[in-house]
Tab-separated table of C-alpha atoms and ligand atoms in Angstrom:
chain	number	residue	atom	x	y	z
A	747	MET	CA	0.126	0.253	0.227
A	748	PRO	CA	1.790	3.416	-1.214
A	749	ALA	CA	1.677	6.612	0.991
A	750	LEU	CA	0.081	9.197	0.553
A	751	VAL	CA	2.049	12.776	0.763
A	752	ALA	CA	0.160	15.394	1.260
A	753	SER	CA	2.357	18.558	0.951
A	754	ASP	CA	1.476	22.379	1.522
A	755	LEU	CA	3.052	23.985	-2.117
A	756	ASP	CA	4.353	27.451	-1.507
A	757	ARG	CA	7.146	28.301	1.239
A	758	THR	CA	7.483	24.563	1.598
A	759	LEU	CA	7.938	22.808	-1.800
A	760	ILE	CA	8.361	25.851	-4.252
A	761	TYR	CA	9.576	29.059	-3.429
A	762	SER	CA	9.705	32.805	-5.200
A	763	ALA	CA	13.284	34.380	-5.030
A	764	ALA	CA	12.394	36.611	-2.054
A	765	ALA	CA	11.721	33.285	-0.281
A	766	LEU	CA	14.880	31.307	-1.042
A	767	GLN	CA	16.776	32.373	1.700
A	768	LEU	CA	20.515	31.275	0.196
A	769	PRO	CA	23.703	32.450	1.490
A	770	GLY	CA	24.070	35.757	-0.498
A	771	PRO	CA	27.451	37.740	-1.497
A	772	ASP	CA	27.696	38.758	2.379
A	773	ALA	CA	28.404	35.516	3.348
A	774	PRO	CA	32.206	35.097	4.720
A	775	ALA	CA	34.339	34.478	1.970
A	776	GLY	CA	34.925	30.622	1.494
A	777	GLU	CA	32.177	29.934	4.023
A	778	ALA	CA	29.101	29.625	1.948
A	779	PRO	CA	28.132	26.618	0.613
A	780	PRO	CA	27.985	26.544	-3.936
A	781	ALA	CA	24.493	27.654	-4.543
A	782	PRO	CA	22.240	24.884	-5.710
A	783	ARG	CA	20.906	25.020	-9.293
A	784	LEU	CA	17.174	25.999	-9.359
A	785	LEU	CA	14.449	24.808	-11.701
A	786	CYS	CA	11.850	27.388	-12.313
A	787	VAL	CA	8.370	25.612	-11.645
A	788	GLU	CA	5.684	28.565	-12.190
A	789	LEU	CA	5.775	31.879	-15.048
A	790	TYR	CA	3.415	34.703	-13.998
A	791	GLU	CA	2.703	36.936	-16.989
A	792	GLY	CA	5.798	35.724	-18.657
A	793	LYS	CA	8.320	35.896	-15.766
A	794	PRO	CA	9.553	33.273	-13.471
A	795	LEU	CA	8.064	33.122	-10.191
A	796	SER	CA	8.490	29.537	-8.318
A	797	TYR	CA	11.129	27.236	-7.914
A	798	LEU	CA	12.961	24.089	-6.343
A	799	THR	CA	16.348	22.689	-6.538
A	800	GLU	CA	17.130	20.289	-9.451
A	801	THR	CA	17.982	18.023	-6.511
A	802	ALA	CA	14.560	18.151	-5.102
A	803	ALA	CA	13.144	18.466	-8.807
A	804	ARG	CA	14.671	14.859	-8.758
A	805	LEU	CA	13.384	13.175	-5.817
A	806	LEU	CA	10.426	14.687	-6.748
A	807	ARG	CA	10.002	12.779	-10.145
A	808	GLU	CA	11.224	9.536	-7.729
A	809	LEU	CA	8.601	10.248	-4.979
A	810	ALA	CA	6.135	9.948	-7.780
A	811	GLY	CA	6.709	6.475	-8.650
A	812	THR	CA	6.711	5.517	-5.121
A	813	ALA	CA	3.979	7.362	-3.587
A	814	VAL	CA	0.184	9.064	-4.402
A	815	PHE	CA	1.799	12.851	-4.184
A	816	VAL	CA	-0.961	15.133	-3.460
A	817	PRO	CA	-0.253	18.714	-3.730
A	818	THR	CA	-1.970	20.219	-1.137
A	819	THR	CA	-2.462	24.014	-1.447
A	820	THR	CA	-4.409	27.416	-0.096
A	821	ARG	CA	-3.923	28.658	-4.209
A	822	THR	CA	-7.256	29.180	-5.970
A	823	ARG	CA	-7.452	26.819	-8.758
A	824	ALA	CA	-6.187	28.848	-11.570
A	825	GLN	CA	-2.907	29.738	-9.283
A	826	TYR	CA	-2.208	26.127	-9.070
A	827	ARG	CA	-2.944	25.356	-12.741
A	828	ARG	CA	0.026	28.025	-13.577
A	829	ILE	CA	2.891	25.408	-11.480
A	830	LEU	CA	4.422	22.558	-13.358
A	831	LEU	CA	5.818	20.644	-11.093
A	832	PRO	CA	8.317	18.061	-12.480
A	833	GLY	CA	7.125	14.458	-13.009
A	834	PRO	CA	3.516	13.190	-14.034
A	835	ALA	CA	0.796	15.436	-13.202
A	836	PRO	CA	-0.966	14.334	-9.962
A	837	ARG	CA	-4.128	12.501	-10.258
A	838	TYR	CA	-5.588	14.220	-7.290
A	839	ALA	CA	-4.957	17.672	-5.999
A	840	VAL	CA	-6.227	19.672	-3.239
A	841	CYS	CA	-6.940	23.553	-3.986
A	842	ALA	CA	-8.307	26.220	-1.846
A	843	ASN	CA	-7.472	25.132	1.111
A	844	GLY	CA	-9.516	22.175	0.773
A	845	GLY	CA	-12.607	24.117	-1.038
A	846	HIS	CA	-11.583	22.254	-4.283
A	847	LEU	CA	-10.439	18.524	-4.758
A	848	LEU	CA	-9.246	17.927	-8.235
A	849	VAL	CA	-9.578	14.597	-10.024
A	850	ASP	CA	-7.757	14.528	-13.341
A	851	GLY	CA	-7.535	18.301	-12.776
A	852	GLU	CA	-11.175	18.994	-12.699
A	853	SER	CA	-12.773	19.648	-9.138
A	854	ASP	CA	-15.322	17.498	-8.038
A	855	PRO	CA	-18.453	18.872	-7.608
A	856	GLY	CA	-19.717	16.407	-4.902
A	857	TRP	CA	-16.994	17.187	-2.618
A	858	HIS	CA	-17.515	21.035	-3.594
A	859	ARG	CA	-21.186	20.960	-2.508
A	860	GLN	CA	-20.269	19.088	0.498
A	861	VAL	CA	-17.867	21.889	1.769
A	862	ARG	CA	-20.306	24.844	0.788
A	863	GLU	CA	-22.909	22.986	2.998
A	864	LEU	CA	-20.484	22.825	5.916
A	865	LEU	CA	-19.319	26.772	5.489
A	866	ALA	CA	-23.122	27.665	5.396
A	867	ALA	CA	-24.029	25.430	8.589
A	868	ARG	CA	-21.430	26.650	10.470
A	869	CYS	CA	-19.842	30.042	9.744
A	870	ALA	CA	-20.270	33.564	9.109
A	871	PRO	CA	-20.830	34.899	5.834
A	872	LEU	CA	-17.783	35.812	3.492
A	873	ALA	CA	-19.673	39.062	2.945
A	874	GLU	CA	-19.604	39.814	6.790
A	875	VAL	CA	-15.345	39.011	6.610
A	876	ARG	CA	-14.687	40.772	3.996
A	877	GLU	CA	-16.404	44.057	4.767
A	878	HIS	CA	-15.253	43.596	7.972
A	879	LEU	CA	-11.647	43.500	6.622
A	880	LEU	CA	-12.539	46.538	4.253
A	881	ARG	CA	-13.239	48.758	7.145
A	882	THR	CA	-10.391	48.315	9.858
A	883	ALA	CA	-7.736	47.668	7.049
A	884	GLY	CA	-5.564	50.533	7.109
A	885	PRO	CA	-5.445	51.522	3.440
A	886	GLU	CA	-1.658	52.820	3.767
A	887	TRP	CA	-0.538	49.473	3.890
A	888	VAL	CA	-3.008	47.167	1.973
A	889	ARG	CA	-1.625	46.732	-1.800
A	890	ALA	CA	-5.000	44.270	-2.729
A	891	HIS	CA	-7.941	42.594	-1.359
A	892	ARG	CA	-8.965	39.355	-3.242
A	893	VAL	CA	-11.912	37.314	-2.926
A	894	ALA	CA	-10.474	33.749	-3.590
A	895	GLU	CA	-13.197	31.466	-5.123
A	896	ASP	CA	-15.866	32.615	-3.284
A	897	LEU	CA	-14.361	30.754	-0.731
A	898	PHE	CA	-11.951	33.110	1.540
A	899	VAL	CA	-10.811	36.100	1.627
A	900	TYR	CA	-6.791	37.694	1.560
A	901	LEU	CA	-5.112	41.026	1.604
A	902	VAL	CA	-2.065	41.511	0.175
A	903	VAL	CA	0.177	43.938	2.492
A	904	ASP	CA	3.005	45.944	3.082
A	905	ARG	CA	4.181	43.363	6.007
A	906	GLU	CA	6.515	45.939	7.915
A	907	ARG	CA	3.693	48.320	8.460
A	908	VAL	CA	0.932	46.149	9.558
A	909	PRO	CA	0.353	46.718	13.446
A	910	GLU	CA	0.842	43.795	15.379
A	911	THR	CA	-2.529	44.615	17.008
A	912	TRP	CA	-4.798	44.668	14.461
A	913	VAL	CA	-3.774	41.267	13.165
A	914	LYS	CA	-4.011	40.046	16.955
A	915	ASP	CA	-7.495	41.539	16.903
A	916	LEU	CA	-8.479	40.713	13.800
A	917	GLY	CA	-8.010	36.882	15.112
A	918	VAL	CA	-10.021	37.134	17.679
A	919	TRP	CA	-13.047	38.687	15.706
A	920	ALA	CA	-12.652	35.732	13.087
A	921	GLU	CA	-12.361	32.859	15.977
A	922	GLU	CA	-16.168	34.073	17.336
A	923	ARG	CA	-17.542	33.645	13.842
A	924	GLY	CA	-15.638	30.624	12.972
A	925	TRP	CA	-13.251	31.875	10.555
A	926	THR	CA	-9.468	31.677	11.354
A	927	VAL	CA	-6.491	34.383	10.632
A	928	SER	CA	-3.567	33.520	8.739
A	929	LEU	CA	-0.609	35.963	8.129
A	930	GLN	CA	1.942	34.532	5.249
A	931	GLY	CA	4.636	36.514	3.881
A	932	ARG	CA	3.134	39.578	2.294
A	933	LYS	CA	-0.552	37.892	2.313
A	934	VAL	CA	-3.392	38.101	5.461
A	935	TYR	CA	-5.868	35.136	5.289
A	936	ALA	CA	-9.017	34.999	6.557
A	937	VAL	CA	-10.580	31.429	6.262
A	938	PRO	CA	-13.321	29.482	7.237
A	939	GLN	CA	-12.427	27.077	9.984
A	940	PRO	CA	-14.291	24.295	8.640
A	941	LEU	CA	-12.353	24.627	5.239
A	942	THR	CA	-9.158	22.460	5.928
A	943	LYS	CA	-6.340	21.042	3.774
A	944	SER	CA	-6.484	17.782	6.177
A	945	ALA	CA	-10.430	17.005	5.435
A	946	ALA	CA	-9.725	16.898	1.692
A	947	VAL	CA	-6.884	14.844	2.055
A	948	ARG	CA	-8.932	12.345	4.428
A	949	GLU	CA	-11.239	12.267	1.248
A	950	VAL	CA	-8.042	11.124	-1.354
A	951	ALA	CA	-7.060	8.729	1.395
A	952	ARG	CA	-10.461	6.917	1.484
A	953	ARG	CA	-10.559	6.930	-2.119
A	954	THR	CA	-7.294	5.950	-3.046
A	955	GLY	CA	-7.060	3.827	0.140
A	956	ALA	CA	-3.223	4.575	0.225
A	957	GLY	CA	-1.360	3.946	3.180
A	958	PRO	CA	0.272	6.038	6.065
A	959	VAL	CA	-0.146	9.700	5.387
A	960	LEU	CA	3.469	11.740	5.205
A	961	GLY	CA	2.548	15.740	5.313
A	962	ALA	CA	4.637	19.190	5.463
A	963	GLY	CA	3.693	22.685	5.618
A	964	ASP	CA	4.941	26.054	6.650
A	965	SER	CA	2.019	27.801	7.887
A	966	LEU	CA	-1.016	28.072	10.429
A	967	LEU	CA	-3.151	26.895	7.765
A	968	ASP	CA	-1.217	23.689	7.526
A	969	ALA	CA	-1.265	23.012	10.881
A	970	ASP	CA	-4.784	20.704	10.779
A	971	LEU	CA	-2.458	18.878	8.242
A	972	LEU	CA	0.557	18.401	9.734
A	973	LEU	CA	-1.911	17.005	12.686
A	974	ALA	CA	-3.528	14.756	10.799
A	975	ALA	CA	-0.424	12.945	8.793
A	976	ASP	CA	0.717	10.246	10.778
A	977	ARG	CA	4.458	11.693	10.046
A	978	ALA	CA	4.993	15.267	8.889
A	979	TRP	CA	7.446	17.815	8.340
A	980	ARG	CA	7.383	21.441	8.815
A	981	PRO	CA	10.768	23.912	7.535
A	982	GLY	CA	12.709	26.210	9.591
A	983	HIS	CA	11.281	29.102	8.658
A	984	GLY	CA	7.716	30.124	8.189
A	985	GLU	CA	4.457	31.077	10.413
A	986	LEU	CA	4.701	27.904	12.057
A	987	ALA	CA	8.475	27.941	12.908
A	988	GLY	CA	8.039	31.997	14.162
A	989	THR	CA	5.945	30.740	16.951
A	990	GLY	CA	7.743	27.442	17.837
A	991	TRP	CA	4.707	25.239	16.633
A	992	THR	CA	5.132	21.671	16.668
A	993	ALA	CA	3.182	18.336	17.878
A	994	PRO	CA	4.057	14.816	17.789
A	995	GLY	CA	5.043	13.054	14.758
A	996	VAL	CA	5.964	16.264	13.554
A	997	THR	CA	9.863	17.138	12.659
A	998	ALA	CA	10.572	20.944	13.098
A	999	LEU	CA	13.413	21.096	10.357
A	1000	PRO	CA	16.835	23.496	10.854
A	1001	GLU	CA	16.603	24.340	7.250
A	1002	ARG	CA	15.277	27.407	5.947
A	1003	GLY	CA	14.384	28.446	2.120
A	1004	VAL	CA	14.387	26.262	-0.405
A	1005	LEU	CA	16.882	23.962	1.211
A	1006	ALA	CA	14.152	23.294	3.039
A	1007	GLY	CA	11.840	22.322	0.367
A	1008	GLU	CA	14.701	19.880	-0.683
A	1009	ARG	CA	14.908	18.282	2.636
A	1010	ILE	CA	11.542	17.754	2.827
A	1011	VAL	CA	11.221	15.831	-0.463
A	1012	ARG	CA	13.875	13.723	0.662
A	1013	GLU	CA	12.315	13.260	3.677
A	1014	PHE	CA	9.030	11.941	1.953
A	1015	LEU	CA	10.759	9.651	-0.589
A	1016	TRP	CA	12.827	8.129	2.810
A	1017	ALA	CA	9.100	7.517	4.322
A	1018	ALA	CA	7.364	6.825	1.458
A	1019	ARG	CA	10.068	3.737	0.576
A	1020	ALA	CA	10.175	2.432	4.119
A	1021	HIS	CA	6.536	1.831	3.803
A	1022	ARG	CA	6.640	-0.198	0.269
B	1847	LIG	MG1	3.203	27.701	2.664
């Protein structure tokens, strides 16, 4: 029974130039390891946007032949489709933080309907959260405001200028309404609590009958996935590392940036092989 590998993408497997965290020219002479060669896996408006190391790319191809690999992302379907990961196109993918379960590239309508019903029953409507964000966020540090897949909202912000108290207050306000707030890089997400990656991954496990679930992720929106997995890894950077978050079965890796991504694929491969 092959393992099921459910991995977050951004800042877990793939990295923008700003998130690579490679030793720069200011590293002491002779101390900086040679920079790894990178493979670009996403273009946006004709420009390279996301990368992994060539070694990670090779390991990921091997992983596809060893485990059921399920990209598990908060990205919308359109944002996910921009990514061309090495190896065969995954049969299953989780988009919109669990709101869409792609099967051979198409959203499963039954799954999506079920998610909508759950959110309608348990959470404040998206319009209310959106309106609150628009009203309370400072126009001087908000760059853009987006509704994703009509399921959740996020702001693109000038991170340094976002008042910490605003994030905290928003978290409390959201919690009372069945929503969660997550701060990732330049984005502030507000997501309905039952909209989870773990629920969608559980559904994939049910459909495929795949064995142990291996997970990885860097942000608060990945915590439920890491907790639900039999084994999981988180990088040394990101929202979870920032708060020192950990849990039984979750390995906190020391690596940061794109090298953490490579380490995670290697860990997946070793663990998946051990279960064959
Ligand atoms: Mg991430």
